[in-house]
PDB file of C-alpha atoms in Angstrom:
ATOM      1  CA  LYS H   1      81.096 -27.044  55.020  1.00 84.00           C
ATOM      2  CA  GLN H   2      84.066 -24.704  55.262  1.00 88.00           C
ATOM      3  CA  GLU H   3      85.052 -23.111  52.062  1.00 92.00           C
ATOM      4  CA  VAL H   4      88.520 -21.192  51.802  1.00 95.00           C
ATOM      5  CA  THR H   5      88.880 -18.844  48.950  1.00 96.00           C
ATOM      6  CA  GLN H   6      92.228 -17.169  47.826  1.00 97.00           C
ATOM      7  CA  ILE H   7      92.110 -14.374  45.354  1.00 92.00           C
ATOM      8  CA  PRO H   8      93.885 -13.629  42.866  1.00 92.00           C
ATOM      9  CA  ALA H   9      95.164 -16.993  41.874  1.00 94.00           C
ATOM     10  CA  ALA H  10      98.204 -15.272  40.765  1.00 96.00           C
ATOM     11  CA  LEU H  11     100.134 -11.989  41.048  1.00 95.00           C
ATOM     12  CA  SER H  12     103.220 -10.323  39.724  1.00 97.00           C
ATOM     13  CA  VAL H  13     104.999  -7.594  41.260  1.00 96.00           C
ATOM     14  CA  PRO H  14     108.351  -5.575  40.947  1.00 97.00           C
ATOM     15  CA  GLU H  15     110.916  -6.141  43.421  1.00 97.00           C
ATOM     16  CA  GLY H  16     110.567  -3.782  46.567  1.00 97.00           C
ATOM     17  CA  GLU H  17     106.682  -3.318  46.367  1.00 96.00           C
ATOM     18  CA  ASN H  18     104.657  -3.946  49.443  1.00 97.00           C
ATOM     19  CA  LEU H  19     101.757  -6.406  48.717  1.00 96.00           C
ATOM     20  CA  VAL H  20      98.801  -8.125  50.333  1.00 96.00           C
ATOM     21  CA  LEU H  21      97.490 -11.500  49.527  1.00 97.00           C
ATOM     22  CA  ASN H  22      93.716 -12.229  50.390  1.00 97.00           C
ATOM     23  CA  CYS H  23      92.068 -15.284  52.195  1.00 98.00           C
ATOM     24  CA  SER H  24      88.485 -15.635  52.855  1.00 98.00           C
ATOM     25  CA  PHE H  25      86.392 -18.313  54.552  1.00 97.00           C
ATOM     26  CA  THR H  26      82.823 -19.139  55.008  1.00 96.00           C
ATOM     27  CA  ASP H  27      82.419 -20.403  58.454  1.00 92.00           C
ATOM     28  CA  SER H  28      83.892 -18.059  61.044  1.00 92.00           C
ATOM     29  CA  ALA H  29      83.838 -20.982  63.974  1.00 91.00           C
ATOM     30  CA  ILE H  30      87.615 -21.409  63.349  1.00 92.00           C
ATOM     31  CA  TYR H  31      90.346 -22.472  66.009  1.00 92.00           C
ATOM     32  CA  ASN H  32      93.127 -20.916  64.134  1.00 93.00           C
ATOM     33  CA  LEU H  33      94.307 -19.799  60.654  1.00 95.00           C
ATOM     34  CA  GLN H  34      97.593 -20.701  58.992  1.00 95.00           C
ATOM     35  CA  TRP H  35      99.517 -19.228  56.237  1.00 97.00           C
ATOM     36  CA  PHE H  36     101.995 -21.414  54.255  1.00 97.00           C
ATOM     37  CA  ARG H  37     104.486 -20.873  51.480  1.00 97.00           C
ATOM     38  CA  GLN H  38     105.074 -23.630  48.817  1.00 96.00           C
ATOM     39  CA  ASP H  39     108.013 -23.614  46.576  1.00 95.00           C
ATOM     40  CA  PRO H  40     107.983 -25.667  43.282  1.00 89.00           C
ATOM     41  CA  GLY H  41     108.594 -29.279  43.857  1.00 86.00           C
ATOM     42  CA  LYS H  42     108.667 -28.917  47.926  1.00 89.00           C
ATOM     43  CA  GLY H  43     106.293 -29.268  50.659  1.00 90.00           C
ATOM     44  CA  LEU H  44     104.532 -26.460  52.423  1.00 93.00           C
ATOM     45  CA  THR H  45     106.277 -24.288  55.181  1.00 94.00           C
ATOM     46  CA  SER H  46     104.365 -22.834  57.725  1.00 94.00           C
ATOM     47  CA  LEU H  47     104.702 -18.945  57.767  1.00 96.00           C
ATOM     48  CA  LEU H  48     102.418 -17.610  60.531  1.00 96.00           C
ATOM     49  CA  LEU H  49      99.535 -18.985  62.567  1.00 94.00           C
ATOM     50  CA  ILE H  50      97.057 -16.944  64.105  1.00 95.00           C
ATOM     51  CA  GLN H  51      94.767 -18.217  66.918  1.00 93.00           C
ATOM     52  CA  SER H  52      91.015 -17.215  66.623  1.00 93.00           C
ATOM     53  CA  SER H  53      91.453 -15.018  69.674  1.00 93.00           C
ATOM     54  CA  GLN H  54      94.258 -12.852  68.038  1.00 95.00           C
ATOM     55  CA  ARG H  55      93.911 -10.123  65.320  1.00 95.00           C
ATOM     56  CA  GLU H  56      97.466 -10.413  63.925  1.00 95.00           C
ATOM     57  CA  GLN H  57     100.838 -12.077  63.991  1.00 96.00           C
ATOM     58  CA  THR H  58     104.302 -10.749  62.510  1.00 96.00           C
ATOM     59  CA  SER H  59     107.204 -12.590  61.608  1.00 95.00           C
ATOM     60  CA  GLY H  60     110.005 -10.190  59.783  1.00 96.00           C
ATOM     61  CA  ARG H  61     108.601  -8.696  56.659  1.00 97.00           C
ATOM     62  CA  LEU H  62     105.428 -10.820  57.006  1.00 97.00           C
ATOM     63  CA  ASN H  63     102.187  -9.744  58.819  1.00 97.00           C
ATOM     64  CA  ALA H  64      99.275 -11.783  58.764  1.00 97.00           C
ATOM     65  CA  SER H  65      95.821 -10.199  60.060  1.00 97.00           C
ATOM     66  CA  LEU H  66      92.729 -12.073  61.169  1.00 97.00           C
ATOM     67  CA  ASP H  67      88.987 -10.764  61.015  1.00 96.00           C
ATOM     68  CA  LYS H  68      87.027 -13.721  61.846  1.00 93.00           C
ATOM     69  CA  SER H  69      83.636 -11.751  61.913  1.00 92.00           C
ATOM     70  CA  SER H  70      83.882 -11.063  58.263  1.00 95.00           C
ATOM     71  CA  GLY H  71      85.753 -14.172  57.519  1.00 96.00           C
ATOM     72  CA  ARG H  72      88.898 -12.647  56.032  1.00 97.00           C
ATOM     73  CA  SER H  73      92.658 -12.817  56.603  1.00 98.00           C
ATOM     74  CA  THR H  74      95.433 -10.901  54.818  1.00 97.00           C
ATOM     75  CA  LEU H  75      99.060 -11.688  54.436  1.00 97.00           C
ATOM     76  CA  TYR H  76     101.237  -8.453  54.073  1.00 97.00           C
ATOM     77  CA  ILE H  77     104.697  -8.795  52.521  1.00 97.00           C
ATOM     78  CA  ALA H  78     106.990  -5.735  52.995  1.00 97.00           C
ATOM     79  CA  ALA H  79     109.632  -4.838  50.617  1.00 97.00           C
ATOM     80  CA  SER H  80     109.034  -7.749  48.363  1.00 97.00           C
ATOM     81  CA  GLN H  81     112.144  -9.793  47.053  1.00 97.00           C
ATOM     82  CA  PRO H  82     112.616 -12.270  44.282  1.00 97.00           C
ATOM     83  CA  GLY H  83     113.088 -14.860  46.896  1.00 97.00           C
ATOM     84  CA  ASP H  84     109.712 -14.393  47.928  1.00 97.00           C
ATOM     85  CA  SER H  85     108.372 -15.856  44.617  1.00 97.00           C
ATOM     86  CA  ALA H  86     106.225 -19.027  45.636  1.00 97.00           C
ATOM     87  CA  THR H  87     102.826 -19.877  46.025  1.00 97.00           C
ATOM     88  CA  TYR H  88     101.090 -18.816  49.428  1.00 98.00           C
ATOM     89  CA  LEU H  89      98.257 -21.023  50.822  1.00 97.00           C
ATOM     90  CA  CYS H  90      96.144 -20.046  53.710  1.00 97.00           C
ATOM     91  CA  ALA H  91      94.153 -22.803  55.858  1.00 95.00           C
ATOM     92  CA  VAL H  92      91.667 -22.888  58.589  1.00 94.00           C
ATOM     93  CA  LEU H  93      91.374 -25.261  61.342  1.00 91.00           C
ATOM     94  CA  PRO H  94      87.687 -25.524  62.545  1.00 87.00           C
ATOM     95  CA  LEU H  95      86.541 -24.877  66.154  1.00 85.00           C
ATOM     96  CA  VAL H  96      84.838 -28.218  66.324  1.00 79.00           C
ATOM     97  CA  ARG H  97      87.147 -30.906  67.751  1.00 67.00           C
ATOM     98  CA  SER H  98      85.450 -33.620  65.950  1.00 62.00           C
ATOM     99  CA  ALA H  99      86.128 -32.002  62.588  1.00 61.00           C
ATOM    100  CA  ARG H 100      89.748 -30.980  63.572  1.00 67.00           C
ATOM    101  CA  GLN H 101      91.356 -30.884  60.152  1.00 80.00           C
ATOM    102  CA  LEU H 102      92.582 -27.936  58.167  1.00 88.00           C
ATOM    103  CA  THR H 103      90.731 -26.715  55.023  1.00 90.00           C
ATOM    104  CA  PHE H 104      93.188 -25.069  52.533  1.00 93.00           C
ATOM    105  CA  GLY H 105      92.666 -22.469  50.014  1.00 94.00           C
ATOM    106  CA  SER H 106      93.944 -23.075  46.462  1.00 93.00           C
ATOM    107  CA  GLY H 107      96.738 -20.683  46.981  1.00 95.00           C
ATOM    108  CA  THR H 108      98.065 -17.539  45.335  1.00 97.00           C
ATOM    109  CA  GLN H 109     101.082 -17.917  43.065  1.00 97.00           C
ATOM    110  CA  LEU H 110     103.314 -14.848  43.597  1.00 97.00           C
ATOM    111  CA  THR H 111     106.112 -13.791  41.197  1.00 97.00           C
ATOM    112  CA  VAL H 112     108.405 -10.869  42.244  1.00 97.00           C
ATOM    113  CA  LEU H 113     110.330  -9.631  39.264  1.00 96.00           C
ATOM    114  CA  PRO H 114     113.787  -8.583  39.987  1.00 94.00           C
TER     115      PRO H 114
ATOM    116  CA  ASP W   1     116.007 -31.679  63.616  1.00 65.00           C
ATOM    117  CA  ALA W   2     115.750 -33.175  59.919  1.00 80.00           C
ATOM    118  CA  GLY W   3     112.169 -32.312  59.539  1.00 94.00           C
ATOM    119  CA  VAL W   4     109.401 -34.674  58.202  1.00 96.00           C
ATOM    120  CA  ILE W   5     111.259 -37.322  55.973  1.00 97.00           C
ATOM    121  CA  GLN W   6     109.330 -38.852  53.103  1.00 97.00           C
ATOM    122  CA  SER W   7     110.407 -41.738  50.855  1.00 97.00           C
ATOM    123  CA  PRO W   8     110.544 -42.152  47.816  1.00 97.00           C
ATOM    124  CA  ARG W   9     110.887 -38.660  46.441  1.00 96.00           C
ATOM    125  CA  HIS W  10     109.658 -39.962  43.003  1.00 97.00           C
ATOM    126  CA  GLU W  11     107.518 -43.274  42.217  1.00 97.00           C
ATOM    127  CA  VAL W  12     106.645 -44.429  38.934  1.00 97.00           C
ATOM    128  CA  THR W  13     104.643 -47.613  38.716  1.00 97.00           C
ATOM    129  CA  GLU W  14     102.426 -49.492  36.218  1.00 97.00           C
ATOM    130  CA  MET W  15      98.378 -49.625  36.856  1.00 97.00           C
ATOM    131  CA  GLY W  16      97.644 -52.623  39.157  1.00 97.00           C
ATOM    132  CA  GLN W  17     100.959 -52.540  41.137  1.00 97.00           C
ATOM    133  CA  GLU W  18     101.005 -51.951  45.003  1.00 97.00           C
ATOM    134  CA  VAL W  19     102.792 -48.663  46.100  1.00 98.00           C
ATOM    135  CA  THR W  20     104.030 -47.907  49.521  1.00 98.00           C
ATOM    136  CA  LEU W  21     104.948 -44.477  50.478  1.00 98.00           C
ATOM    137  CA  ARG W  22     106.711 -43.949  53.786  1.00 98.00           C
ATOM    138  CA  CYS W  23     106.887 -40.999  56.454  1.00 98.00           C
ATOM    139  CA  LYS W  24     108.871 -40.152  59.267  1.00 98.00           C
ATOM    140  CA  PRO W  25     107.384 -37.509  61.412  1.00 97.00           C
ATOM    141  CA  ILE W  26     109.402 -34.929  63.469  1.00 97.00           C
ATOM    142  CA  SER W  27     110.472 -36.626  66.836  1.00 96.00           C
ATOM    143  CA  GLY W  28     107.925 -35.697  69.528  1.00 95.00           C
ATOM    144  CA  HIS W  29     105.176 -34.649  67.171  1.00 95.00           C
ATOM    145  CA  ASN W  30     101.933 -36.353  68.420  1.00 93.00           C
ATOM    146  CA  SER W  31      99.667 -35.736  65.063  1.00 93.00           C
ATOM    147  CA  LEU W  32     100.579 -37.076  61.712  1.00 95.00           C
ATOM    148  CA  PHE W  33      98.616 -36.325  58.444  1.00 95.00           C
ATOM    149  CA  TRP W  34      98.788 -37.688  54.851  1.00 96.00           C
ATOM    150  CA  TYR W  35      97.390 -35.312  51.990  1.00 95.00           C
ATOM    151  CA  ARG W  36      97.303 -35.549  48.461  1.00 96.00           C
ATOM    152  CA  GLN W  37      97.635 -32.683  46.116  1.00 95.00           C
ATOM    153  CA  THR W  38      96.658 -32.397  42.512  1.00 94.00           C
ATOM    154  CA  MET W  39      96.254 -29.386  40.105  1.00 89.00           C
ATOM    155  CA  MET W  40      92.548 -30.022  39.837  1.00 90.00           C
ATOM    156  CA  ARG W  41      91.571 -30.697  43.336  1.00 89.00           C
ATOM    157  CA  GLY W  42      94.317 -28.838  45.405  1.00 89.00           C
ATOM    158  CA  LEU W  43      95.391 -30.172  48.780  1.00 92.00           C
ATOM    159  CA  GLU W  44      93.287 -33.121  50.045  1.00 91.00           C
ATOM    160  CA  LEU W  45      93.568 -34.548  53.574  1.00 92.00           C
ATOM    161  CA  LEU W  46      93.476 -38.301  53.385  1.00 94.00           C
ATOM    162  CA  ILE W  47      93.917 -39.447  56.849  1.00 94.00           C
ATOM    163  CA  TYR W  48      95.359 -38.392  60.115  1.00 91.00           C
ATOM    164  CA  PHE W  49      96.576 -40.027  63.339  1.00 94.00           C
ATOM    165  CA  ASN W  50      96.842 -38.691  66.748  1.00 92.00           C
ATOM    166  CA  ASN W  51      99.243 -40.613  69.118  1.00 92.00           C
ATOM    167  CA  ASN W  52      99.487 -43.365  66.559  1.00 94.00           C
ATOM    168  CA  VAL W  53      95.836 -43.942  66.468  1.00 93.00           C
ATOM    169  CA  PRO W  54      93.935 -43.269  63.087  1.00 92.00           C
ATOM    170  CA  ILE W  55      91.357 -40.315  64.048  1.00 88.00           C
ATOM    171  CA  ASP W  56      89.672 -39.282  60.667  1.00 85.00           C
ATOM    172  CA  ASP W  57      90.139 -41.524  57.445  1.00 88.00           C
ATOM    173  CA  SER W  58      87.026 -40.116  55.715  1.00 86.00           C
ATOM    174  CA  GLY W  59      89.349 -38.585  53.016  1.00 88.00           C
ATOM    175  CA  MET W  60      90.593 -41.874  51.825  1.00 91.00           C
ATOM    176  CA  PRO W  61      89.301 -42.260  48.311  1.00 85.00           C
ATOM    177  CA  GLU W  62      88.625 -46.060  48.333  1.00 84.00           C
ATOM    178  CA  ASP W  63      89.423 -49.359  49.793  1.00 90.00           C
ATOM    179  CA  ARG W  64      92.465 -49.382  47.405  1.00 95.00           C
ATOM    180  CA  PHE W  65      94.288 -46.957  50.048  1.00 96.00           C
ATOM    181  CA  SER W  66      95.284 -47.959  53.487  1.00 96.00           C
ATOM    182  CA  ALA W  67      97.505 -46.213  56.215  1.00 97.00           C
ATOM    183  CA  LYS W  68      99.342 -47.322  59.206  1.00 96.00           C
ATOM    184  CA  MET W  69     101.250 -45.992  62.015  1.00 97.00           C
ATOM    185  CA  PRO W  70     102.932 -48.729  63.906  1.00 96.00           C
ATOM    186  CA  ASN W  71     105.012 -46.508  66.035  1.00 95.00           C
ATOM    187  CA  ALA W  72     105.503 -42.945  66.858  1.00 94.00           C
ATOM    188  CA  SER W  73     108.368 -42.460  64.279  1.00 95.00           C
ATOM    189  CA  PHE W  74     106.880 -44.270  61.096  1.00 96.00           C
ATOM    190  CA  SER W  75     103.898 -44.373  58.917  1.00 98.00           C
ATOM    191  CA  THR W  76     102.936 -45.844  55.545  1.00 98.00           C
ATOM    192  CA  LEU W  77     100.420 -45.015  53.082  1.00 98.00           C
ATOM    193  CA  LYS W  78      99.555 -47.915  50.816  1.00 98.00           C
ATOM    194  CA  ILE W  79      97.823 -48.052  47.407  1.00 97.00           C
ATOM    195  CA  GLN W  80      97.056 -51.622  46.221  1.00 96.00           C
ATOM    196  CA  PRO W  81      96.086 -51.864  43.257  1.00 96.00           C
ATOM    197  CA  SER W  82      97.266 -48.538  41.911  1.00 96.00           C
ATOM    198  CA  GLU W  83      95.368 -46.708  38.845  1.00 96.00           C
ATOM    199  CA  PRO W  84      96.560 -43.749  36.847  1.00 97.00           C
ATOM    200  CA  ARG W  85      94.009 -41.394  38.645  1.00 95.00           C
ATOM    201  CA  ASP W  86      96.192 -41.794  41.720  1.00 96.00           C
ATOM    202  CA  SER W  87      98.979 -39.952  40.113  1.00 97.00           C
ATOM    203  CA  ALA W  88      99.680 -36.934  42.319  1.00 97.00           C
ATOM    204  CA  VAL W  89     102.016 -35.667  45.031  1.00 97.00           C
ATOM    205  CA  TYR W  90     101.496 -37.110  48.271  1.00 98.00           C
ATOM    206  CA  PHE W  91     102.437 -35.230  51.384  1.00 97.00           C
ATOM    207  CA  CYS W  92     103.148 -36.262  54.968  1.00 97.00           C
ATOM    208  CA  ALA W  93     102.839 -33.709  57.760  1.00 95.00           C
ATOM    209  CA  SER W  94     103.116 -33.665  61.545  1.00 95.00           C
ATOM    210  CA  SER W  95     102.400 -31.233  64.297  1.00 93.00           C
ATOM    211  CA  LEU W  96     103.427 -31.304  68.068  1.00 93.00           C
ATOM    212  CA  THR W  97      99.579 -31.298  68.933  1.00 87.00           C
ATOM    213  CA  GLU W  98      96.297 -30.757  67.445  1.00 78.00           C
ATOM    214  CA  GLY W  99      96.117 -26.936  66.386  1.00 81.00           C
ATOM    215  CA  SER W 100      99.991 -26.614  66.438  1.00 88.00           C
ATOM    216  CA  PRO W 101     101.885 -25.325  62.878  1.00 90.00           C
ATOM    217  CA  LEU W 102     102.053 -28.165  60.545  1.00 91.00           C
ATOM    218  CA  HIS W 103     105.288 -29.189  59.117  1.00 94.00           C
ATOM    219  CA  PHE W 104     105.380 -30.973  55.681  1.00 95.00           C
ATOM    220  CA  GLY W 105     107.669 -33.107  54.182  1.00 95.00           C
ATOM    221  CA  ASN W 106     108.766 -32.813  50.570  1.00 94.00           C
ATOM    222  CA  GLY W 107     106.411 -35.271  49.237  1.00 96.00           C
ATOM    223  CA  THR W 108     106.236 -38.169  47.005  1.00 97.00           C
ATOM    224  CA  ARG W 109     105.465 -37.533  43.440  1.00 97.00           C
ATOM    225  CA  LEU W 110     103.497 -40.651  42.267  1.00 98.00           C
ATOM    226  CA  THR W 111     103.129 -41.397  38.620  1.00 98.00           C
ATOM    227  CA  VAL W 112     100.896 -44.448  37.603  1.00 98.00           C
ATOM    228  CA  THR W 113     101.093 -45.263  33.929  1.00 97.00           C
TER     229      THR W 113
END
């Protein structure tokens, strides 16, 4: 059974810092990996999706990498801003079509201090 | 596009009552998912539909839970009878196809007293 772990559970940084959020998964047979952002009282917003054949994806100040063989993904946030404060979740989609549902990590709660 | 629309945003009900949660997916999306989120268990997939057909309902906790998708633009999740342990935020999400980015609604916060 796929397990997704995100460490740390919470992170607090001063504005302007570059930071890295970590995600690890136990089964490397994945179709893709997605990073989401969740603001309090809201649903999840998809940030980046990396296909299993890709190594990284970029969107603005965000860069997500994928190392399937080691079961790891990172989300890099450059020049962090207070507006980046949210919970960040990663989720993996298995390769096996019959089990095609996302497994989510428990998230990293990020606070960017002004 | 207005995104995935869920109603109601908040629902407070007494134990034993029937609860119906509603979802309108993004137009053109073929896959629809119902999730439940709690502090203790995180995000759990309850059921998902592909082209209006339930594909996997193994996450539905018990027979008190049922979900329908009568057409491509509407789905319901029903709990009957509701219990206090059903209190959670219920999210509906849709995607263009299986494996496409998932788009979430803002959720329904259910409180069962």
